[in-house]
Short mmCIF file of C-alpha atoms (C1' of nucleotides) in Angstrom, two decimals:
data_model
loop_
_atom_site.label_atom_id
_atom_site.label_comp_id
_atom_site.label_asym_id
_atom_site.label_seq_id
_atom_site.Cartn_x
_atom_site.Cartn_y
_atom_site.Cartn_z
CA UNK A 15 71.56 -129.28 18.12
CA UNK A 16 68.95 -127.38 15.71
CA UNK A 17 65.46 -126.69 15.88
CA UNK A 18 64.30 -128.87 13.13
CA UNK A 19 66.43 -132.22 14.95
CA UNK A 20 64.68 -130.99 18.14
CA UNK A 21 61.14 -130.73 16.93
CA UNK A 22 61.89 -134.03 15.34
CA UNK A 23 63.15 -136.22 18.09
CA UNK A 24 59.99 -134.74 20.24
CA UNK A 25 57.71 -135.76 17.43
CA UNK A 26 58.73 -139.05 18.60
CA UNK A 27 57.57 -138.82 21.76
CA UNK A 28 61.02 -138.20 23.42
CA UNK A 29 61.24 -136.30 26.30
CA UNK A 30 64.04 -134.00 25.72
CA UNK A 31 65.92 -133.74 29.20
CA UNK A 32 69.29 -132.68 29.60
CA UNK A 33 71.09 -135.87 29.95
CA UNK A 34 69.23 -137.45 26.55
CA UNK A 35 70.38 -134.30 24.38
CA UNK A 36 73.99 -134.64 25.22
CA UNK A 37 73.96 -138.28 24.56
CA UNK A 38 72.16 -138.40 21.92
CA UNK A 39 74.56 -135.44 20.54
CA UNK A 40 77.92 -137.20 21.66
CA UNK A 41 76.87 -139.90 19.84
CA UNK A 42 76.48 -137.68 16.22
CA UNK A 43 78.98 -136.16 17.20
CA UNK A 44 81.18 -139.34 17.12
CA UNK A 45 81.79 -141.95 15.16
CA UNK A 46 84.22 -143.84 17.14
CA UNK A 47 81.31 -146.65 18.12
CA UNK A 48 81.79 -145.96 21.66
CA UNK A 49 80.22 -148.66 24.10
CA UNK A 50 78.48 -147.24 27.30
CA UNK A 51 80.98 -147.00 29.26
CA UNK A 52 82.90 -144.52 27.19
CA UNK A 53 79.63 -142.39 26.91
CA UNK A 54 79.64 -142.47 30.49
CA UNK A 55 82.60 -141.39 31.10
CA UNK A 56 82.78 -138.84 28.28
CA UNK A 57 79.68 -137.26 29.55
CA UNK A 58 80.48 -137.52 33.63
CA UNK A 59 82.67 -134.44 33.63
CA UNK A 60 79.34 -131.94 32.50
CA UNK A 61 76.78 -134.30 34.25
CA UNK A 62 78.19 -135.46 37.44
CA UNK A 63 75.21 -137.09 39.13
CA UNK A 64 74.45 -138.89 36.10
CA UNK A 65 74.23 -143.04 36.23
CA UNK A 66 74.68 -145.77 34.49
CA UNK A 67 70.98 -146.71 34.18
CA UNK A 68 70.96 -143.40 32.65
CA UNK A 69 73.24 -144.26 29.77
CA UNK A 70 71.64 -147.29 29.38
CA UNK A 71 68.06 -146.83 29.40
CA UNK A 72 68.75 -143.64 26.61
CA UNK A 73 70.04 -145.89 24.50
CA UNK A 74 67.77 -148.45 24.57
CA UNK A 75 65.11 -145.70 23.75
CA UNK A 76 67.14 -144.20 20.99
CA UNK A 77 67.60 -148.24 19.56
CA UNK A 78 64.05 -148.52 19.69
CA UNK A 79 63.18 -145.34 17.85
CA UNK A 80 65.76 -146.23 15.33
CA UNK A 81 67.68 -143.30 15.47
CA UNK A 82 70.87 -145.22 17.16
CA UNK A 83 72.07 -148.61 15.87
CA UNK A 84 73.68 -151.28 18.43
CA UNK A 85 76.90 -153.11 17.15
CA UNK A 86 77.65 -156.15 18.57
CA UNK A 87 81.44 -157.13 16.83
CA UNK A 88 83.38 -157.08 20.23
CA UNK A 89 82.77 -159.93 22.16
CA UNK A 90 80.47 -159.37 25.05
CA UNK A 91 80.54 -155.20 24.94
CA UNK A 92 77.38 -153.20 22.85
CA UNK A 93 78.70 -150.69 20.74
CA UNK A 94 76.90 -147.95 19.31
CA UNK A 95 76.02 -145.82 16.40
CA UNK A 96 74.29 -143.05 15.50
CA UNK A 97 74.89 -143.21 11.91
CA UNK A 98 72.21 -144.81 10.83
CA UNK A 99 72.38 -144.93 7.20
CA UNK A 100 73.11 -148.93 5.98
CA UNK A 101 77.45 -149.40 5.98
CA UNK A 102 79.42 -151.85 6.75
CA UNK A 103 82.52 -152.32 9.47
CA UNK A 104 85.78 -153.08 9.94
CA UNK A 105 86.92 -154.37 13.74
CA UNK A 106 90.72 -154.21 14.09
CA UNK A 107 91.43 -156.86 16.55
CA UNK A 108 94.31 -155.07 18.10
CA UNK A 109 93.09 -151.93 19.46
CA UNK A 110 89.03 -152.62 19.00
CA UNK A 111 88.52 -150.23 17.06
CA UNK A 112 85.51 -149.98 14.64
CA UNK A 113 85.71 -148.01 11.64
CA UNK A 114 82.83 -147.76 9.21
CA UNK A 115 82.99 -148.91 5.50
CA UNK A 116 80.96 -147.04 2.79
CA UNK A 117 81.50 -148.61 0.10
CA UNK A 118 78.65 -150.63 -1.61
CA UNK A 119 78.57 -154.52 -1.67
CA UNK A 120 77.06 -156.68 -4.30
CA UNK A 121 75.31 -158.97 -1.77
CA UNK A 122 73.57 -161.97 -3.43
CA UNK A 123 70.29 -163.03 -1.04
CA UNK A 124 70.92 -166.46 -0.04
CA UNK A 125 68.69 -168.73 -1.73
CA UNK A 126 68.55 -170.36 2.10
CA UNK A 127 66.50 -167.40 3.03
CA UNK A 128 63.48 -167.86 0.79
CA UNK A 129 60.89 -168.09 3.21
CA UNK A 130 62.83 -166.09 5.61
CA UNK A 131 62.23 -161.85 6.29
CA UNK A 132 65.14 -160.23 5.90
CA UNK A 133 65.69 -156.84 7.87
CA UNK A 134 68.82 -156.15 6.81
CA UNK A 135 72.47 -157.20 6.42
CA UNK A 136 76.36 -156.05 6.65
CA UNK A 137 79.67 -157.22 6.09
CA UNK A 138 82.65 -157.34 8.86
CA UNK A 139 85.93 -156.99 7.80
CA UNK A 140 88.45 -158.28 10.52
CA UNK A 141 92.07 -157.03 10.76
CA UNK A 142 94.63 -155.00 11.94
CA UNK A 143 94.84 -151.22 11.33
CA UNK A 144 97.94 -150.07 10.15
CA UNK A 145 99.09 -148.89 13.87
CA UNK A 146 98.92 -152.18 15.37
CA UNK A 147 100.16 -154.17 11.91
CA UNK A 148 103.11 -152.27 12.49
CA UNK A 149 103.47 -153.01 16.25
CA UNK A 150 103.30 -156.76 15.56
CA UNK A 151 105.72 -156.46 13.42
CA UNK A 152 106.24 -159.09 10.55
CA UNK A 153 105.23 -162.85 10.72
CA UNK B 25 85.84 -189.50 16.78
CA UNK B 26 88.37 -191.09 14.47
CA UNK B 27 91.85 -192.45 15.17
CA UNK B 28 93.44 -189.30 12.74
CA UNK B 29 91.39 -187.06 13.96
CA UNK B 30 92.45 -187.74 17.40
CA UNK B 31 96.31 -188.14 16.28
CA UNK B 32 95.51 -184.18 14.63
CA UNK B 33 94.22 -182.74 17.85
CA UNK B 34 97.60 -184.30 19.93
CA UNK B 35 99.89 -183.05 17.26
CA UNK B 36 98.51 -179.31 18.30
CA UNK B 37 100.46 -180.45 21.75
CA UNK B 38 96.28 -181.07 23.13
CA UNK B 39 95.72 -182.79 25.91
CA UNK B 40 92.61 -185.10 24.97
CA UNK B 41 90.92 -185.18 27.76
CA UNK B 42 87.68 -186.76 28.58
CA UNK B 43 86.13 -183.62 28.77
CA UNK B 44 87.74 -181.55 25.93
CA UNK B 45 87.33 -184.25 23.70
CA UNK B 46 83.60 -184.15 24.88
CA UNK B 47 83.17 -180.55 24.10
CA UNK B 48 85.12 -181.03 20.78
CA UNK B 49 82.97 -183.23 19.69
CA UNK B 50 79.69 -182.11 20.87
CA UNK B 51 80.67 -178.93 18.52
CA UNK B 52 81.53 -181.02 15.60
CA UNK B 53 77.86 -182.48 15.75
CA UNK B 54 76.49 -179.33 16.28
CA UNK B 55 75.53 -176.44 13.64
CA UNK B 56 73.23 -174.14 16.16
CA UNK B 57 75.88 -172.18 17.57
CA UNK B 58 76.22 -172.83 21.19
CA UNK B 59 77.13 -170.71 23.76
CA UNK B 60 79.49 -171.61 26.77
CA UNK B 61 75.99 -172.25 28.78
CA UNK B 62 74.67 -174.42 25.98
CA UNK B 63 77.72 -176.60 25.79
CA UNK B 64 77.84 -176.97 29.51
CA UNK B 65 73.90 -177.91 29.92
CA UNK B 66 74.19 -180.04 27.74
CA UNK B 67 77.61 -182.29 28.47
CA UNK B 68 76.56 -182.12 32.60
CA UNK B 69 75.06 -185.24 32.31
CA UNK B 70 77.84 -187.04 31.35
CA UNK B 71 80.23 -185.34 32.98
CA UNK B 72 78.37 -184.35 36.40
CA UNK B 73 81.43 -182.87 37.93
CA UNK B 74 82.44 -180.85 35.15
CA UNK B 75 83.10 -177.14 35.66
CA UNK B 76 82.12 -174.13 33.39
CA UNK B 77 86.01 -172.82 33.75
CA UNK B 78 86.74 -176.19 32.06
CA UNK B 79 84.66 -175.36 29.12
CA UNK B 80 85.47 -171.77 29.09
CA UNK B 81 89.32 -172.65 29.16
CA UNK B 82 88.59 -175.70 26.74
CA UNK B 83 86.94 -173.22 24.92
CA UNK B 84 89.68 -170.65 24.66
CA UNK B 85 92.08 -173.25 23.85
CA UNK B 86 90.23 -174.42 20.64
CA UNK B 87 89.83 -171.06 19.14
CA UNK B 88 93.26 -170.48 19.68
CA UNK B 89 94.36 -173.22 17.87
CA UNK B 90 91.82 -172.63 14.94
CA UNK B 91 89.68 -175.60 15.40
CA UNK B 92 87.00 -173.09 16.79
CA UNK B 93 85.33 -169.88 15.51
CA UNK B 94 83.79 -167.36 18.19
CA UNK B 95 80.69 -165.74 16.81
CA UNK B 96 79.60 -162.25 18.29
CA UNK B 97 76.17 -161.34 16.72
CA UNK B 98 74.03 -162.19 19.77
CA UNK B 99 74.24 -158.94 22.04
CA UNK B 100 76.34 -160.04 25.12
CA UNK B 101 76.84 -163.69 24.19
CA UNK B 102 79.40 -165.46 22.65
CA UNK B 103 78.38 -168.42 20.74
CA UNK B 104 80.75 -171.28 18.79
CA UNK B 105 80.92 -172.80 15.99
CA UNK B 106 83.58 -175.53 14.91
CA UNK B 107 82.64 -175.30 10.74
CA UNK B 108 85.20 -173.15 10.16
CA UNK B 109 85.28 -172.96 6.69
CA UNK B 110 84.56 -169.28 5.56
CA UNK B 111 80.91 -168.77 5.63
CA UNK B 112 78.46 -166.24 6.43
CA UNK B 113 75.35 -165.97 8.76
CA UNK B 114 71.57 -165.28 9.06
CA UNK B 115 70.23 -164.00 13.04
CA UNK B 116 66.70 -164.38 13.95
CA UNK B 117 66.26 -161.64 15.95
CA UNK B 118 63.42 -163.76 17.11
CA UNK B 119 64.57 -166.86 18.46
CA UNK B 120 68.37 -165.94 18.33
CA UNK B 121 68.63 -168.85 15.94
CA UNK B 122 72.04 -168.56 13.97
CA UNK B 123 72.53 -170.46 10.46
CA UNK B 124 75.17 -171.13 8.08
CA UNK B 125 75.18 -169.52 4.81
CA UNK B 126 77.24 -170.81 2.31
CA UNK B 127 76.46 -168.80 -0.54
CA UNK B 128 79.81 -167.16 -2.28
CA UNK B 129 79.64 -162.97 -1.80
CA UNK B 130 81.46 -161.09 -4.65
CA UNK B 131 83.00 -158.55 -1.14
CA UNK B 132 84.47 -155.46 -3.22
CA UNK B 133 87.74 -154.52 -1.16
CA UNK B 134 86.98 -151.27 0.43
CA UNK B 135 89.99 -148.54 -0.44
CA UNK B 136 89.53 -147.31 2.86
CA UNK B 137 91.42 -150.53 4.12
CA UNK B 138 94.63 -149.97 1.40
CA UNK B 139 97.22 -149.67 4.65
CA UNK B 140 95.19 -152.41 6.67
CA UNK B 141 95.91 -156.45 7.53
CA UNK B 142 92.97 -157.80 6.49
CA UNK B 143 92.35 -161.39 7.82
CA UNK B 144 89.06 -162.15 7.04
CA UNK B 145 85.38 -161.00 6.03
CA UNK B 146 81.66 -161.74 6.94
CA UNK B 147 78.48 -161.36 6.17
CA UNK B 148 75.86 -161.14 8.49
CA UNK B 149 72.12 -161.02 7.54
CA UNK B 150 69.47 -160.25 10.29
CA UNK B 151 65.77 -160.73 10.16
CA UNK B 152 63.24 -163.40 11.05
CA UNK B 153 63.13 -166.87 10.39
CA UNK B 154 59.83 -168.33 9.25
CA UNK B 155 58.59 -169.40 12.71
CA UNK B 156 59.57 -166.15 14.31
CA UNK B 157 58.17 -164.69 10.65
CA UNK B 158 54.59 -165.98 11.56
CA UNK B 159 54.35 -165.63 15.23
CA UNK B 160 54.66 -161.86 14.73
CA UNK B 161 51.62 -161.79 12.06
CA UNK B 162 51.46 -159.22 9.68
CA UNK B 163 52.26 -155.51 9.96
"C1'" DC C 23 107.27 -187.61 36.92
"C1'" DT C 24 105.87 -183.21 35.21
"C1'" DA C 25 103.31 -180.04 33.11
"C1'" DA C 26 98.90 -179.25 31.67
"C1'" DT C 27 94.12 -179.47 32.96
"C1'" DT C 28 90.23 -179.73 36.03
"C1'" DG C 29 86.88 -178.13 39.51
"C1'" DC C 30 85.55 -174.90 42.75
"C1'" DA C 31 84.62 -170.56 44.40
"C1'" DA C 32 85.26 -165.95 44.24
"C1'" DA C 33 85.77 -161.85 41.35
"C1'" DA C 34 85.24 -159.08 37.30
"C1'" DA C 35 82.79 -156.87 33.63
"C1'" DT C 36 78.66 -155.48 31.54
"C1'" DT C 37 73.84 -154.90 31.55
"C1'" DT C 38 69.22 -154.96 33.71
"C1'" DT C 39 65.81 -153.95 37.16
"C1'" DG C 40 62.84 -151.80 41.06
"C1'" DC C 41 61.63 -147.98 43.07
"C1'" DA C 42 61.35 -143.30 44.99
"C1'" DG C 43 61.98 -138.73 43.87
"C1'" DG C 44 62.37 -135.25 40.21
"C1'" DA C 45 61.79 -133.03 35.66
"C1'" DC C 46 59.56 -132.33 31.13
"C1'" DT C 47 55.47 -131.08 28.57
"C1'" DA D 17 49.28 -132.33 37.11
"C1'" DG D 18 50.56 -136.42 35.17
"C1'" DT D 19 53.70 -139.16 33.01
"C1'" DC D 20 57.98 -140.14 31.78
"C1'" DC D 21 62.77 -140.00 33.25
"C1'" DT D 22 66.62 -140.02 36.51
"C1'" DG D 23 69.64 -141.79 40.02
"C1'" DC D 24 70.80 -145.16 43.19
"C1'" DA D 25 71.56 -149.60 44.63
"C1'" DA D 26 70.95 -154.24 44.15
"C1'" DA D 27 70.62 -158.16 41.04
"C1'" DA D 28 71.38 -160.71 36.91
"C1'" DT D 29 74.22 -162.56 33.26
"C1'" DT D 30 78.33 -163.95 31.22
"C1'" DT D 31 83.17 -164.52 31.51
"C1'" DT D 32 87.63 -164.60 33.95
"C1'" DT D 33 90.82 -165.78 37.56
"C1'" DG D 34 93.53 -168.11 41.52
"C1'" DC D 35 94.60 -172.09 43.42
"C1'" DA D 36 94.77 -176.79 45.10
"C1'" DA D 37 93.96 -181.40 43.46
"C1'" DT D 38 94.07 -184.49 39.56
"C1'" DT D 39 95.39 -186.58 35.24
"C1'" DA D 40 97.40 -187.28 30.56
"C1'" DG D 41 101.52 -188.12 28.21
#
DNA sequence: CTAATTGCAAAAATTTTGCAGGACT
DNA sequence: AGTCCTGCAAAATTTTTGCAATTAG
């Protein structure tokens, strides 16, 4: 990681220990929307002693400063993402994988949401990537 | 619930129970989105004996046949919702409210998915309902 | 009658929490 | 030095599972 991304994740009042860098890194890094558990265990081999709570707490830090965003698609497992910039998904519902979709969308705001505030918003696509359309075979 | 109703949900080879058709219905005549605990709190009454595996399974079953969507916005949670029309959604990320928005998107079919199944699309739009809007004040 | 469904309790999976010791600034 | 962070273990939350007893068709 460079100076300038170090200077400015301390100029948010991160402590930079060992353990945040190299999530925070796997997670550029990677854009596979890995859950905790696979940060955990992709990080375990170069920082045995590290824990769960670890993993957890980081992120929860890194969601808060914004520079991480938390997918929930899969049902009942956080996902996350350090690409931050607004996208939308697609979840293929064989293998779980997430893969992200640049492309702009013409969203109309819902008239429903007048007197709502509105953060933000993205589209899902649902599927099957071309592996596993090919391992169910035709229907 | 109506005689064809009731002759649709045994031609799906259902077993109407007491119970099921309790749950079916308390989803029908429902648009906030329960979750497994909200169906269960709120059917113990009637059914003192009744089981969360029974709504779980009941659960399961109903999705699988289609009559039942499973929503996965809410971090950890799944929620349900038996309109299963294609719609979209609004979260408070206040009071974890979830509604129904029927507004027509003009989704542009992302290239990246030329090789893909695609089953389905959704729009999700996060923010803060007017209560929520309000109890935060300004900033 | 038979297979599907229920209820119970235990287990699994994921995330959160409390706290003591340790590390970053 | 002081505060924030880590690691550990226990707890909390939600969902799943195995199995015996019950019930719908």
């Amino acid at each position: 990681m460079n100076e300038a991304k170090l200077k400015f994740y301390k100029s948010l009042g991160l402590k930079l220990t060992p353990q945040r860098l190299a999530i925070l890194e796997y997670l550029e890094n990677n854009r596979s929307h890995p859950s905790a558990e696979d940060i955990y265990n992709a990080l375990k081999p170069h920082f045995p002693s590290m824990s769960f709570a670890t993993v957890y707490n980081t992120l929860e830090v890194l969601v808060e400063k914004g520079l991480v965003k938390e997918i929930n698609i899969e049902s009942n497992k956080k996902r996350f993402d350090a690409f931050t910039h607004p996208h939308h998904h697609f979840f293929c519902k064989g293998c779980k994988k997430i893969i992200d979709i640049e492309n702009n969308q013409n969203i109309t705001i819902p008239k429903e949401l007048k007197d709502y505030e509105l953060t933000e918003f993205q589209v899902i696509f649902y599927g099957f990537c071309p592996e596993c359309k090919n391992k169910r075979g035709k229907r």
